[in-house]
GROMACS .gro file of N, CA and C in nm:
model
  204
    1UNK      N    1  -1.958  -0.645  10.109
    1UNK     CA    2  -1.931  -0.728  10.225
    1UNK      C    3  -2.014  -0.857  10.218
    2UNK      N    4  -2.140  -0.845  10.179
    2UNK     CA    5  -2.222  -0.966  10.173
    2UNK      C    6  -2.173  -1.063  10.066
    3UNK      N    7  -2.132  -1.009   9.952
    3UNK     CA    8  -2.079  -1.095   9.845
    3UNK      C    9  -1.961  -1.175   9.897
    4UNK      N   10  -1.868  -1.107   9.962
    4UNK     CA   11  -1.748  -1.174  10.011
    4UNK      C   12  -1.781  -1.277  10.119
    5UNK      N   13  -1.875  -1.246  10.206
    5UNK     CA   14  -1.917  -1.343  10.307
    5UNK      C   15  -1.979  -1.465  10.241
    6UNK      N   16  -2.066  -1.442  10.145
    6UNK     CA   17  -2.136  -1.551  10.077
    6UNK      C   18  -2.039  -1.638   9.997
    7UNK      N   19  -1.947  -1.574   9.923
    7UNK     CA   20  -1.855  -1.647   9.836
    7UNK      C   21  -1.728  -1.692   9.908
    8UNK      N   22  -1.703  -1.641  10.028
    8UNK     CA   23  -1.579  -1.673  10.096
    8UNK      C   24  -1.458  -1.611  10.028
    9UNK      N   25  -1.478  -1.493   9.970
    9UNK     CA   26  -1.371  -1.424   9.897
    9UNK      C   27  -1.340  -1.291   9.964
   10UNK      N   28  -1.237  -1.226   9.912
   10UNK     CA   29  -1.200  -1.090   9.953
   10UNK      C   30  -1.185  -1.008   9.826
   11UNK      N   31  -1.300  -0.977   9.764
   11UNK     CA   32  -1.304  -0.915   9.632
   11UNK      C   33  -1.361  -0.774   9.640
   12UNK      N   34  -1.301  -0.682   9.565
   12UNK     CA   35  -1.354  -0.547   9.547
   12UNK      C   36  -1.402  -0.534   9.403
   13UNK      N   37  -1.501  -0.450   9.381
   13UNK     CA   38  -1.555  -0.427   9.247
   13UNK      C   39  -1.548  -0.279   9.214
   14UNK      N   40  -1.526  -0.249   9.086
   14UNK     CA   41  -1.545  -0.111   9.042
   14UNK      C   42  -1.640  -0.114   8.923
   15UNK      N   43  -1.717  -0.007   8.909
   15UNK     CA   44  -1.831  -0.012   8.819
   15UNK      C   45  -1.821   0.076   8.696
   16UNK      N   46  -1.741   0.177   8.696
   16UNK     CA   47  -1.733   0.261   8.577
   16UNK      C   48  -1.589   0.307   8.563
   17UNK      N   49  -1.538   0.301   8.442
   17UNK     CA   50  -1.401   0.346   8.417
   17UNK      C   51  -1.401   0.435   8.295
   18UNK      N   52  -1.361   0.557   8.314
   18UNK     CA   53  -1.349   0.652   8.204
   18UNK      C   54  -1.234   0.744   8.238
   19UNK      N   55  -1.143   0.763   8.145
   19UNK     CA   56  -1.023   0.841   8.173
   19UNK      C   57  -0.975   0.905   8.044
   20UNK      N   58  -0.897   1.011   8.057
   20UNK     CA   59  -0.837   1.073   7.939
   20UNK      C   60  -0.742   0.973   7.874
   21UNK      N   61  -0.709   0.993   7.749
   21UNK     CA   62  -0.623   0.901   7.675
   21UNK      C   63  -0.476   0.924   7.714
   22UNK      N   64  -0.442   0.878   7.833
   22UNK     CA   65  -0.307   0.897   7.886
   22UNK      C   66  -0.275   0.780   7.979
   23UNK      N   67  -0.181   0.696   7.938
   23UNK     CA   68  -0.149   0.577   8.017
   23UNK      C   69  -0.103   0.610   8.159
   24UNK      N   70  -0.032   0.720   8.176
   24UNK     CA   71   0.015   0.759   8.309
   24UNK      C   72  -0.103   0.788   8.402
   25UNK      N   73  -0.206   0.851   8.348
   25UNK     CA   74  -0.325   0.880   8.427
   25UNK      C   75  -0.396   0.750   8.463
   26UNK      N   76  -0.413   0.661   8.366
   26UNK     CA   77  -0.476   0.531   8.392
   26UNK      C   78  -0.398   0.453   8.496
   27UNK      N   79  -0.267   0.449   8.482
   27UNK     CA   80  -0.182   0.376   8.576
   27UNK      C   81  -0.196   0.433   8.718
   28UNK      N   82  -0.194   0.566   8.730
   28UNK     CA   83  -0.206   0.629   8.861
   28UNK      C   84  -0.342   0.598   8.924
   29UNK      N   85  -0.447   0.600   8.843
   29UNK     CA   86  -0.581   0.570   8.893
   29UNK      C   87  -0.589   0.427   8.944
   30UNK      N   88  -0.541   0.331   8.864
   30UNK     CA   89  -0.546   0.191   8.906
   30UNK      C   90  -0.452   0.163   9.023
   31UNK      N   91  -0.336   0.226   9.026
   31UNK     CA   92  -0.246   0.208   9.141
   31UNK      C   93  -0.315   0.254   9.270
   32UNK      N   94  -0.384   0.367   9.264
   32UNK     CA   95  -0.456   0.417   9.382
   32UNK      C   96  -0.569   0.320   9.420
   33UNK      N   97  -0.639   0.267   9.320
   33UNK     CA   98  -0.747   0.172   9.348
   33UNK      C   99  -0.691   0.044   9.410
   34UNK      N  100  -0.580  -0.008   9.356
   34UNK     CA  101  -0.519  -0.129   9.413
   34UNK      C  102  -0.473  -0.105   9.556
   35UNK      N  103  -0.416   0.012   9.584
   35UNK     CA  104  -0.375   0.045   9.720
   35UNK      C  105  -0.495   0.048   9.814
   36UNK      N  106  -0.606   0.105   9.767
   36UNK     CA  107  -0.729   0.111   9.847
   36UNK      C  108  -0.779  -0.030   9.878
   37UNK      N  109  -0.778  -0.116   9.774
   37UNK     CA  110  -0.825  -0.255   9.790
   37UNK      C  111  -0.737  -0.329   9.891
   38UNK      N  112  -0.606  -0.323   9.873
   38UNK     CA  113  -0.514  -0.392   9.964
   38UNK      C  114  -0.524  -0.337  10.106
   39UNK      N  115  -0.545  -0.206  10.119
   39UNK     CA  116  -0.557  -0.144  10.250
   39UNK      C  117  -0.677  -0.190  10.329
   40UNK      N  118  -0.773  -0.251  10.262
   40UNK     CA  119  -0.891  -0.304  10.328
   40UNK      C  120  -0.888  -0.455  10.341
   41UNK      N  121  -0.770  -0.513  10.317
   41UNK     CA  122  -0.755  -0.657  10.334
   41UNK      C  123  -0.814  -0.739  10.222
   42UNK      N  124  -0.842  -0.676  10.109
   42UNK     CA  125  -0.898  -0.748   9.994
   42UNK      C  126  -0.784  -0.786   9.901
   43UNK      N  127  -0.803  -0.892   9.822
   43UNK     CA  128  -0.693  -0.938   9.738
   43UNK      C  129  -0.729  -0.954   9.591
   44UNK      N  130  -0.849  -0.913   9.552
   44UNK     CA  131  -0.892  -0.926   9.413
   44UNK      C  132  -0.981  -0.807   9.378
   45UNK      N  133  -0.965  -0.755   9.256
   45UNK     CA  134  -1.050  -0.645   9.211
   45UNK      C  135  -1.107  -0.682   9.074
   46UNK      N  136  -1.239  -0.674   9.062
   46UNK     CA  137  -1.308  -0.704   8.936
   46UNK      C  138  -1.369  -0.578   8.880
   47UNK      N  139  -1.368  -0.567   8.746
   47UNK     CA  140  -1.436  -0.457   8.682
   47UNK      C  141  -1.375  -0.427   8.547
   48UNK      N  142  -1.426  -0.332   8.477
   48UNK     CA  143  -1.544  -0.256   8.520
   48UNK      C  144  -1.672  -0.335   8.499
   49UNK      N  145  -1.760  -0.323   8.594
   49UNK     CA  146  -1.891  -0.387   8.586
   49UNK      C  147  -1.993  -0.284   8.540
   50UNK      N  148  -2.103  -0.332   8.488
   50UNK     CA  149  -2.212  -0.243   8.452
   50UNK      C  150  -2.287  -0.198   8.576
   51UNK      N  151  -2.383  -0.110   8.557
   51UNK     CA  152  -2.458  -0.058   8.671
   51UNK      C  153  -2.561  -0.156   8.723
   52UNK      N  154  -2.596  -0.256   8.642
   52UNK     CA  155  -2.686  -0.362   8.689
   52UNK      C  156  -2.621  -0.496   8.655
   53UNK      N  157  -2.663  -0.600   8.723
   53UNK     CA  158  -2.601  -0.731   8.705
   53UNK      C  159  -2.605  -0.780   8.560
   54UNK      N  160  -2.710  -0.745   8.486
   54UNK     CA  161  -2.725  -0.791   8.348
   54UNK      C  162  -2.624  -0.725   8.254
   55UNK      N  163  -2.561  -0.616   8.296
   55UNK     CA  164  -2.465  -0.547   8.211
   55UNK      C  165  -2.334  -0.623   8.194
   56UNK      N  166  -2.304  -0.713   8.283
   56UNK     CA  167  -2.178  -0.786   8.274
   56UNK      C  168  -2.060  -0.696   8.303
   57UNK      N  169  -1.944  -0.737   8.254
   57UNK     CA  170  -1.824  -0.657   8.277
   57UNK      C  171  -1.735  -0.665   8.156
   58UNK      N  172  -1.646  -0.570   8.143
   58UNK     CA  173  -1.552  -0.569   8.032
   58UNK      C  174  -1.493  -0.431   8.012
   59UNK      N  175  -1.397  -0.425   7.923
   59UNK     CA  176  -1.327  -0.301   7.895
   59UNK      C  177  -1.292  -0.299   7.748
   60UNK      N  178  -1.335  -0.197   7.678
   60UNK     CA  179  -1.306  -0.183   7.535
   60UNK      C  180  -1.172  -0.113   7.519
   61UNK      N  181  -1.079  -0.178   7.451
   61UNK     CA  182  -0.946  -0.120   7.431
   61UNK      C  183  -0.918  -0.088   7.285
   62UNK      N  184  -0.999  -0.142   7.195
   62UNK     CA  185  -0.987  -0.109   7.054
   62UNK      C  186  -1.119  -0.142   6.986
   63UNK      N  187  -1.135  -0.097   6.862
   63UNK     CA  188  -1.258  -0.125   6.789
   63UNK      C  189  -1.368  -0.025   6.819
   64UNK      N  190  -1.331   0.095   6.861
   64UNK     CA  191  -1.429   0.196   6.896
   64UNK      C  192  -1.516   0.237   6.777
   65UNK      N  193  -1.467   0.212   6.655
   65UNK     CA  194  -1.543   0.252   6.537
   65UNK      C  195  -1.659   0.157   6.508
   66UNK      N  196  -1.666   0.042   6.575
   66UNK     CA  197  -1.772  -0.056   6.553
   66UNK      C  198  -1.882  -0.041   6.656
   67UNK      N  199  -2.005  -0.061   6.612
   67UNK     CA  200  -2.118  -0.057   6.706
   67UNK      C  201  -2.121  -0.187   6.785
   68UNK      N  202  -2.165  -0.181   6.910
   68UNK     CA  203  -2.173  -0.305   6.990
   68UNK      C  204  -2.282  -0.397   6.941
   0.00000   0.00000   0.00000
């Protein structure tokens, strides 16, 4: 709430994303999250974010065999 007041935005954040390797499961999870966000009058969702601000955000979709 403070972020949105300060920035003048209506943004929701999510911090951790882990799911089985099944697109239908991922889709259902994000659809539920988007419904939750819209139901609270928010219009943007950012993530996944790290647990602290220095972690940044991102999602690995390929290249799992490489070290970060």
